[in-house]
PDB file of C-alpha atoms in Angstrom:
ATOM      1  CA  MET A 246      85.360 163.719 104.802  1.00  0.00           C
ATOM      2  CA  ARG A 247      84.329 160.712 106.900  1.00  0.00           C
ATOM      3  CA  ARG A 248      82.448 160.815 110.175  1.00  0.00           C
ATOM      4  CA  SER A 249      83.895 158.353 112.693  1.00  0.00           C
ATOM      5  CA  GLY A 250      80.618 157.870 114.548  1.00  0.00           C
ATOM      6  CA  LEU A 251      78.958 156.464 111.453  1.00  0.00           C
ATOM      7  CA  ASN A 252      81.976 154.274 110.759  1.00  0.00           C
ATOM      8  CA  ARG A 253      81.552 152.601 114.119  1.00  0.00           C
ATOM      9  CA  ALA A 254      77.784 152.342 113.781  1.00  0.00           C
ATOM     10  CA  PHE A 255      77.968 150.430 110.522  1.00  0.00           C
ATOM     11  CA  GLY A 256      80.888 148.171 111.341  1.00  0.00           C
ATOM     12  CA  LEU A 257      83.543 150.176 109.456  1.00  0.00           C
ATOM     13  CA  THR A 258      86.807 151.685 110.529  1.00  0.00           C
ATOM     14  CA  ILE A 259      88.761 154.560 109.018  1.00  0.00           C
ATOM     15  CA  GLY A 260      90.795 153.104 106.161  1.00  0.00           C
ATOM     16  CA  GLY A 261      87.971 150.945 104.847  1.00  0.00           C
ATOM     17  CA  THR A 262      88.479 147.669 106.731  1.00  0.00           C
ATOM     18  CA  PRO A 263      85.112 146.294 107.843  1.00  0.00           C
ATOM     19  CA  GLY A 264      84.762 145.598 111.506  1.00  0.00           C
ATOM     20  CA  SER A 265      81.779 143.243 111.673  1.00  0.00           C
ATOM     21  CA  SER A 266      81.456 140.918 108.693  1.00  0.00           C
ATOM     22  CA  PRO A 267      79.925 137.539 109.553  1.00  0.00           C
ATOM     23  CA  GLY A 268      82.909 135.681 108.095  1.00  0.00           C
ATOM     24  CA  THR A 269      83.330 132.483 106.127  1.00  0.00           C
ATOM     25  CA  SER A 270      79.749 131.305 106.676  1.00  0.00           C
ATOM     26  CA  THR A 271      78.588 134.115 104.378  1.00  0.00           C
ATOM     27  CA  GLN A 272      78.125 132.909 100.793  1.00  0.00           C
ATOM     28  CA  ALA A 273      78.320 135.286  97.827  1.00  0.00           C
ATOM     29  CA  LEU A 274      77.416 134.729  94.169  1.00  0.00           C
ATOM     30  CA  LEU A 275      79.419 136.775  91.659  1.00  0.00           C
ATOM     31  CA  ILE A 276      77.862 136.856  88.177  1.00  0.00           C
ATOM     32  CA  VAL A 277      80.313 137.806  85.424  1.00  0.00           C
ATOM     33  CA  ASP A 278      80.630 138.082  81.657  1.00  0.00           C
ATOM     34  CA  GLU A 279      80.160 135.070  79.395  1.00  0.00           C
ATOM     35  CA  GLY A 280      83.401 133.353  78.432  1.00  0.00           C
ATOM     36  CA  THR A 281      85.285 134.707  81.447  1.00  0.00           C
ATOM     37  CA  GLY A 282      85.899 131.357  83.105  1.00  0.00           C
ATOM     38  CA  SER A 283      88.643 131.725  85.692  1.00  0.00           C
ATOM     39  CA  ASN A 284      90.160 134.661  83.795  1.00  0.00           C
ATOM     40  CA  LEU A 285      88.346 137.506  85.524  1.00  0.00           C
ATOM     41  CA  ASN A 286      89.083 141.036  84.399  1.00  0.00           C
ATOM     42  CA  VAL A 287      90.860 143.404  86.786  1.00  0.00           C
ATOM     43  CA  MET A 288      87.667 144.924  88.189  1.00  0.00           C
ATOM     44  CA  ASP A 289      85.917 141.604  88.800  1.00  0.00           C
ATOM     45  CA  THR A 290      89.111 140.239  90.349  1.00  0.00           C
ATOM     46  CA  PHE A 291      89.173 143.164  92.777  1.00  0.00           C
ATOM     47  CA  VAL A 292      85.534 142.526  93.738  1.00  0.00           C
ATOM     48  CA  LYS A 293      86.088 138.803  94.311  1.00  0.00           C
ATOM     49  CA  ASN A 294      89.338 139.259  96.209  1.00  0.00           C
ATOM     50  CA  ARG A 295      87.927 141.938  98.501  1.00  0.00           C
ATOM     51  CA  MET A 296      84.834 139.874  99.266  1.00  0.00           C
ATOM     52  CA  GLU A 297      87.127 137.010 100.252  1.00  0.00           C
ATOM     53  CA  SER A 298      90.167 138.616 101.852  1.00  0.00           C
ATOM     54  CA  ILE A 299      88.617 141.637 103.570  1.00  0.00           C
ATOM     55  CA  HIS A 300      85.103 140.400 104.321  1.00  0.00           C
ATOM     56  CA  GLY A 301      85.928 136.698 104.702  1.00  0.00           C
ATOM     57  CA  HIS A 302      83.112 135.579 102.415  1.00  0.00           C
ATOM     58  CA  GLN A 303      83.068 132.467 100.249  1.00  0.00           C
ATOM     59  CA  VAL A 304      82.546 133.528  96.635  1.00  0.00           C
ATOM     60  CA  THR A 305      81.098 131.393  93.840  1.00  0.00           C
ATOM     61  CA  VAL A 306      81.726 132.786  90.346  1.00  0.00           C
ATOM     62  CA  VAL A 307      79.275 131.967  87.558  1.00  0.00           C
ATOM     63  CA  GLU A 308      79.103 133.213  83.971  1.00  0.00           C
ATOM     64  CA  GLU A 309      75.925 135.006  82.944  1.00  0.00           C
ATOM     65  CA  GLN A 310      74.700 132.436  80.406  1.00  0.00           C
ATOM     66  CA  ALA A 311      75.497 129.527  82.717  1.00  0.00           C
ATOM     67  CA  LEU A 312      73.492 130.897  85.658  1.00  0.00           C
ATOM     68  CA  VAL A 313      70.670 128.603  86.822  1.00  0.00           C
ATOM     69  CA  ALA A 314      68.199 128.999  89.676  1.00  0.00           C
ATOM     70  CA  GLY A 315      70.054 126.426  91.742  1.00  0.00           C
ATOM     71  CA  ASP A 316      73.085 128.716  91.895  1.00  0.00           C
ATOM     72  CA  LEU A 317      71.134 130.988  94.246  1.00  0.00           C
ATOM     73  CA  THR A 318      70.548 128.220  96.784  1.00  0.00           C
ATOM     74  CA  GLY A 319      72.449 128.818  99.992  1.00  0.00           C
ATOM     75  CA  LYS A 320      73.770 132.204  98.888  1.00  0.00           C
ATOM     76  CA  ASP A 321      73.429 135.217 101.173  1.00  0.00           C
ATOM     77  CA  TYR A 322      73.732 137.779  98.395  1.00  0.00           C
ATOM     78  CA  ALA A 323      74.439 138.137  94.678  1.00  0.00           C
ATOM     79  CA  TRP A 324      76.605 140.644  92.835  1.00  0.00           C
ATOM     80  CA  ILE A 325      75.975 141.309  89.133  1.00  0.00           C
ATOM     81  CA  ALA A 326      79.278 142.556  87.744  1.00  0.00           C
ATOM     82  CA  ALA A 327      79.500 145.482  85.352  1.00  0.00           C
ATOM     83  CA  SER A 328      81.183 143.116  82.911  1.00  0.00           C
ATOM     84  CA  ILE A 329      78.002 141.208  81.989  1.00  0.00           C
ATOM     85  CA  SER A 330      76.649 141.749  78.474  1.00  0.00           C
ATOM     86  CA  THR A 331      74.910 139.322  76.110  1.00  0.00           C
ATOM     87  CA  GLY A 332      73.702 137.052  78.885  1.00  0.00           C
ATOM     88  CA  ARG A 333      71.823 139.649  80.917  1.00  0.00           C
ATOM     89  CA  ALA A 334      68.409 138.321  79.770  1.00  0.00           C
ATOM     90  CA  ASN A 335      69.191 134.968  81.367  1.00  0.00           C
ATOM     91  CA  VAL A 336      70.363 136.659  84.555  1.00  0.00           C
ATOM     92  CA  VAL A 337      67.220 138.786  84.802  1.00  0.00           C
ATOM     93  CA  SER A 338      64.885 135.842  84.186  1.00  0.00           C
ATOM     94  CA  ILE A 339      66.428 133.909  87.059  1.00  0.00           C
ATOM     95  CA  ILE A 340      67.176 136.578  89.625  1.00  0.00           C
ATOM     96  CA  LYS A 341      64.485 139.255  89.224  1.00  0.00           C
ATOM     97  CA  SER A 342      61.902 137.661  91.511  1.00  0.00           C
ATOM     98  CA  ALA A 343      64.359 135.775  93.704  1.00  0.00           C
ATOM     99  CA  ALA A 344      64.383 136.508  97.423  1.00  0.00           C
ATOM    100  CA  ILE A 345      68.124 137.171  97.536  1.00  0.00           C
ATOM    101  CA  ASN A 346      69.832 140.449  98.355  1.00  0.00           C
ATOM    102  CA  LEU A 347      71.370 141.812  95.187  1.00  0.00           C
ATOM    103  CA  CYS A 348      73.731 144.510  93.968  1.00  0.00           C
ATOM    104  CA  CYS A 349      73.698 145.305  90.250  1.00  0.00           C
ATOM    105  CA  CYS A 350      76.607 147.130  88.618  1.00  0.00           C
ATOM    106  CA  ASP A 351      75.213 147.276  85.067  1.00  0.00           C
ATOM    107  CA  SER A 352      72.784 150.028  84.057  1.00  0.00           C
ATOM    108  CA  GLU A 353      70.950 148.065  81.338  1.00  0.00           C
ATOM    109  CA  THR A 354      70.352 145.178  83.710  1.00  0.00           C
ATOM    110  CA  SER A 355      69.079 147.502  86.432  1.00  0.00           C
ATOM    111  CA  ILE A 356      66.342 148.688  84.056  1.00  0.00           C
ATOM    112  CA  GLU A 357      65.266 145.128  83.312  1.00  0.00           C
ATOM    113  CA  LEU A 358      65.175 144.478  87.058  1.00  0.00           C
ATOM    114  CA  ASP A 359      62.858 147.515  87.452  1.00  0.00           C
ATOM    115  CA  MET A 360      65.442 149.264  89.609  1.00  0.00           C
ATOM    116  CA  SER A 361      65.699 152.241  87.237  1.00  0.00           C
ATOM    117  CA  ASP A 362      64.038 153.370  84.020  1.00  0.00           C
ATOM    118  CA  VAL A 363      66.482 155.586  82.147  1.00  0.00           C
ATOM    119  CA  PHE A 364      69.469 154.043  80.401  1.00  0.00           C
ATOM    120  CA  THR A 365      72.287 156.557  80.387  1.00  0.00           C
ATOM    121  CA  GLY A 366      75.053 154.136  79.432  1.00  0.00           C
ATOM    122  CA  THR A 367      78.629 154.693  80.451  1.00  0.00           C
ATOM    123  CA  VAL A 368      80.558 157.916  80.813  1.00  0.00           C
ATOM    124  CA  SER A 369      84.311 158.370  80.757  1.00  0.00           C
ATOM    125  CA  GLY A 370      86.522 160.532  82.903  1.00  0.00           C
ATOM    126  CA  GLU A 371      84.723 160.162  86.243  1.00  0.00           C
ATOM    127  CA  SER A 372      86.874 160.347  89.367  1.00  0.00           C
ATOM    128  CA  VAL A 373      84.438 161.756  91.967  1.00  0.00           C
ATOM    129  CA  ILE A 374      81.067 160.695  93.357  1.00  0.00           C
ATOM    130  CA  VAL A 375      78.872 163.199  95.180  1.00  0.00           C
ATOM    131  CA  ILE A 376      77.290 161.878  98.382  1.00  0.00           C
ATOM    132  CA  GLU A 377      73.751 163.190  98.816  1.00  0.00           C
ATOM    133  CA  ASN A 378      72.524 161.216 101.845  1.00  0.00           C
ATOM    134  CA  ASP A 379      75.253 161.015 104.439  1.00  0.00           C
ATOM    135  CA  SER A 380      72.903 159.435 106.991  1.00  0.00           C
ATOM    136  CA  SER A 381      72.764 156.275 104.875  1.00  0.00           C
ATOM    137  CA  PRO A 382      74.963 153.296 105.817  1.00  0.00           C
ATOM    138  CA  LEU A 383      75.841 153.141 102.129  1.00  0.00           C
ATOM    139  CA  ALA A 384      77.625 156.497 102.426  1.00  0.00           C
ATOM    140  CA  ALA A 385      80.350 154.731 104.439  1.00  0.00           C
ATOM    141  CA  GLY A 386      80.527 157.578 106.919  1.00  0.00           C
ATOM    142  CA  TYR A 387      81.321 160.240 104.315  1.00  0.00           C
ATOM    143  CA  SER A 388      79.672 163.636 104.643  1.00  0.00           C
ATOM    144  CA  ASN A 389      77.576 165.092 101.838  1.00  0.00           C
ATOM    145  CA  GLY A 390      79.768 166.339  99.017  1.00  0.00           C
ATOM    146  CA  GLY A 391      82.406 164.996  96.666  1.00  0.00           C
ATOM    147  CA  VAL A 392      84.371 161.825  97.407  1.00  0.00           C
ATOM    148  CA  SER A 393      87.400 160.987  95.278  1.00  0.00           C
ATOM    149  CA  ILE A 394      87.121 157.387  94.079  1.00  0.00           C
ATOM    150  CA  TYR A 395      89.689 157.015  91.272  1.00  0.00           C
ATOM    151  CA  THR A 396      93.174 158.403  90.727  1.00  0.00           C
ATOM    152  CA  GLN A 397      92.270 158.934  87.072  1.00  0.00           C
ATOM    153  CA  GLY A 398      89.036 159.209  85.154  1.00  0.00           C
ATOM    154  CA  ALA A 399      87.319 155.864  84.551  1.00  0.00           C
ATOM    155  CA  ALA A 400      84.428 154.740  82.351  1.00  0.00           C
ATOM    156  CA  ILE A 401      81.434 153.907  84.560  1.00  0.00           C
ATOM    157  CA  SER A 402      77.720 153.207  84.272  1.00  0.00           C
ATOM    158  CA  ARG A 403      75.098 155.514  85.717  1.00  0.00           C
ATOM    159  CA  SER A 404      71.312 155.395  85.875  1.00  0.00           C
ATOM    160  CA  GLY A 405      68.478 157.899  85.790  1.00  0.00           C
ATOM    161  CA  GLY A 406      64.956 157.536  87.081  1.00  0.00           C
ATOM    162  CA  ILE A 407      65.814 156.255  90.549  1.00  0.00           C
ATOM    163  CA  LEU A 408      62.573 156.595  92.515  1.00  0.00           C
ATOM    164  CA  ASN A 409      62.331 158.441  95.810  1.00  0.00           C
ATOM    165  CA  THR A 410      61.333 155.129  97.410  1.00  0.00           C
ATOM    166  CA  ALA A 411      65.032 154.273  97.146  1.00  0.00           C
ATOM    167  CA  ASP A 412      67.880 155.330  99.387  1.00  0.00           C
ATOM    168  CA  ARG A 413      69.581 157.626  96.852  1.00  0.00           C
ATOM    169  CA  VAL A 414      73.128 157.871  98.125  1.00  0.00           C
ATOM    170  CA  GLY A 415      75.424 159.239  95.434  1.00  0.00           C
ATOM    171  CA  TYR A 416      75.392 160.745  91.960  1.00  0.00           C
ATOM    172  CA  ARG A 417      77.983 161.601  89.326  1.00  0.00           C
ATOM    173  CA  SER A 418      79.619 164.951  89.784  1.00  0.00           C
ATOM    174  CA  LEU A 419      78.419 166.367  86.447  1.00  0.00           C
ATOM    175  CA  ASN A 420      74.745 165.329  86.630  1.00  0.00           C
ATOM    176  CA  THR A 421      72.666 165.231  89.816  1.00  0.00           C
ATOM    177  CA  THR A 422      69.985 162.981  88.265  1.00  0.00           C
ATOM    178  CA  GLN A 423      72.376 160.188  87.300  1.00  0.00           C
ATOM    179  CA  ARG A 424      72.906 157.974  90.330  1.00  0.00           C
ATOM    180  CA  MET A 425      75.900 155.770  91.006  1.00  0.00           C
ATOM    181  CA  ILE A 426      74.843 154.328  94.380  1.00  0.00           C
ATOM    182  CA  TRP A 427      71.308 153.630  95.550  1.00  0.00           C
ATOM    183  CA  ALA A 428      69.214 150.892  97.165  1.00  0.00           C
ATOM    184  CA  TYR A 429      65.647 149.710  97.584  1.00  0.00           C
ATOM    185  CA  ASP A 430      64.940 147.806 100.777  1.00  0.00           C
ATOM    186  CA  ASN A 431      63.010 144.550 100.801  1.00  0.00           C
ATOM    187  CA  GLY A 432      59.311 145.141 100.132  1.00  0.00           C
ATOM    188  CA  VAL A 433      59.739 148.586  98.584  1.00  0.00           C
ATOM    189  CA  THR A 434      57.910 149.352  95.330  1.00  0.00           C
ATOM    190  CA  MET A 435      60.240 149.987  92.403  1.00  0.00           C
ATOM    191  CA  HIS A 436      59.431 150.757  88.757  1.00  0.00           C
ATOM    192  CA  ASN A 437      56.401 149.220  87.022  1.00  0.00           C
ATOM    193  CA  SER A 438      54.877 148.547  90.458  1.00  0.00           C
ATOM    194  CA  PHE A 439      57.374 145.746  90.970  1.00  0.00           C
ATOM    195  CA  VAL A 440      57.962 145.103  94.662  1.00  0.00           C
ATOM    196  CA  ALA A 441      61.531 144.306  95.655  1.00  0.00           C
ATOM    197  CA  PRO A 442      61.601 140.654  96.819  1.00  0.00           C
ATOM    198  CA  ALA A 443      64.783 141.409  98.812  1.00  0.00           C
ATOM    199  CA  LYS A 444      67.313 144.233  98.923  1.00  0.00           C
ATOM    200  CA  ARG A 445      68.032 145.658  95.460  1.00  0.00           C
ATOM    201  CA  ALA A 446      71.023 147.977  95.143  1.00  0.00           C
ATOM    202  CA  GLY A 447      72.941 149.729  92.398  1.00  0.00           C
ATOM    203  CA  PHE A 448      76.672 150.328  92.637  1.00  0.00           C
ATOM    204  CA  TYR A 449      78.569 151.503  89.591  1.00  0.00           C
ATOM    205  CA  PHE A 450      82.186 150.542  89.478  1.00  0.00           C
ATOM    206  CA  PRO A 451      83.950 150.666  86.095  1.00  0.00           C
ATOM    207  CA  HIS A 452      83.396 147.738  83.708  1.00  0.00           C
ATOM    208  CA  ASP A 453      87.131 147.206  83.904  1.00  0.00           C
ATOM    209  CA  ILE A 454      90.290 149.065  84.822  1.00  0.00           C
ATOM    210  CA  SER A 455      93.924 148.801  83.830  1.00  0.00           C
ATOM    211  CA  SER A 456      95.070 148.318  87.415  1.00  0.00           C
ATOM    212  CA  GLU A 457      93.632 148.202  90.921  1.00  0.00           C
ATOM    213  CA  THR A 458      95.965 151.064  91.781  1.00  0.00           C
ATOM    214  CA  ILE A 459      93.534 153.586  90.281  1.00  0.00           C
ATOM    215  CA  LEU A 460      90.997 152.752  93.005  1.00  0.00           C
ATOM    216  CA  LYS A 461      91.273 155.292  95.800  1.00  0.00           C
ATOM    217  CA  GLN A 462      90.296 154.612  99.390  1.00  0.00           C
ATOM    218  CA  GLY A 463      86.911 156.230  98.830  1.00  0.00           C
ATOM    219  CA  SER A 464      85.879 153.584  96.323  1.00  0.00           C
ATOM    220  CA  LYS A 465      87.003 150.795  98.658  1.00  0.00           C
ATOM    221  CA  ASP A 466      85.128 152.301 101.613  1.00  0.00           C
ATOM    222  CA  LEU A 467      81.928 152.617  99.572  1.00  0.00           C
ATOM    223  CA  PHE A 468      82.302 149.062  98.290  1.00  0.00           C
ATOM    224  CA  ASP A 469      82.712 147.757 101.846  1.00  0.00           C
ATOM    225  CA  ALA A 470      79.624 149.679 102.939  1.00  0.00           C
ATOM    226  CA  MET A 471      77.617 148.079 100.122  1.00  0.00           C
ATOM    227  CA  ILE A 472      78.730 144.586 101.130  1.00  0.00           C
ATOM    228  CA  ASN A 473      77.788 145.271 104.753  1.00  0.00           C
ATOM    229  CA  TYR A 474      74.379 146.528 103.623  1.00  0.00           C
ATOM    230  CA  LEU A 475      73.737 143.352 101.631  1.00  0.00           C
ATOM    231  CA  ILE A 476      74.474 141.042 104.552  1.00  0.00           C
ATOM    232  CA  THR A 477      72.554 142.874 107.291  1.00  0.00           C
TER     233      THR A 477
END
């Protein structure tokens, strides 16, 4: 269930369409799997298209191994896709200490970024996320409790060991310690005494899906809330 007052407060409207994105001046960096080129998988295509068509952002796509520090210049936020794999060490070396707002969708990478400390891999069959902090803008106006995000079970990442210095927003329905959405604000101490140089958020969409049609409105609303968080 969504609360309309929070929707208005955070620039969202019922149905998931953002109401206050800055527009085409906002620059996003989407970091994807090596060898992807212009052939993004279905999930990464959804992310890119929604950033552009719904939020009006200009998106630069770069493969994980090809990422260089200069790619961050002029970008308002970065999004590490769940599809990244062998090139995550390069991504971490470049982006970990960078003063750029960041959302990471890969659980192994989030550990290397000191955002979490327990690798729990991926789990199949998830279709619901449980909101635990409905006062957070990242909750997209949903009340505490289950939110349906997929029409069928999908394989997603999840992380344990999210510190209480984070805004812990949602966990998987079968394990309250495995978070799917959380965020550390700029300047907050994360794992290994590492201080977040900018916003650091975790958002676990599937690595890939067969079709965008499995994404329910809840997943789109939560995605939009994450984008709004990164740019404010």
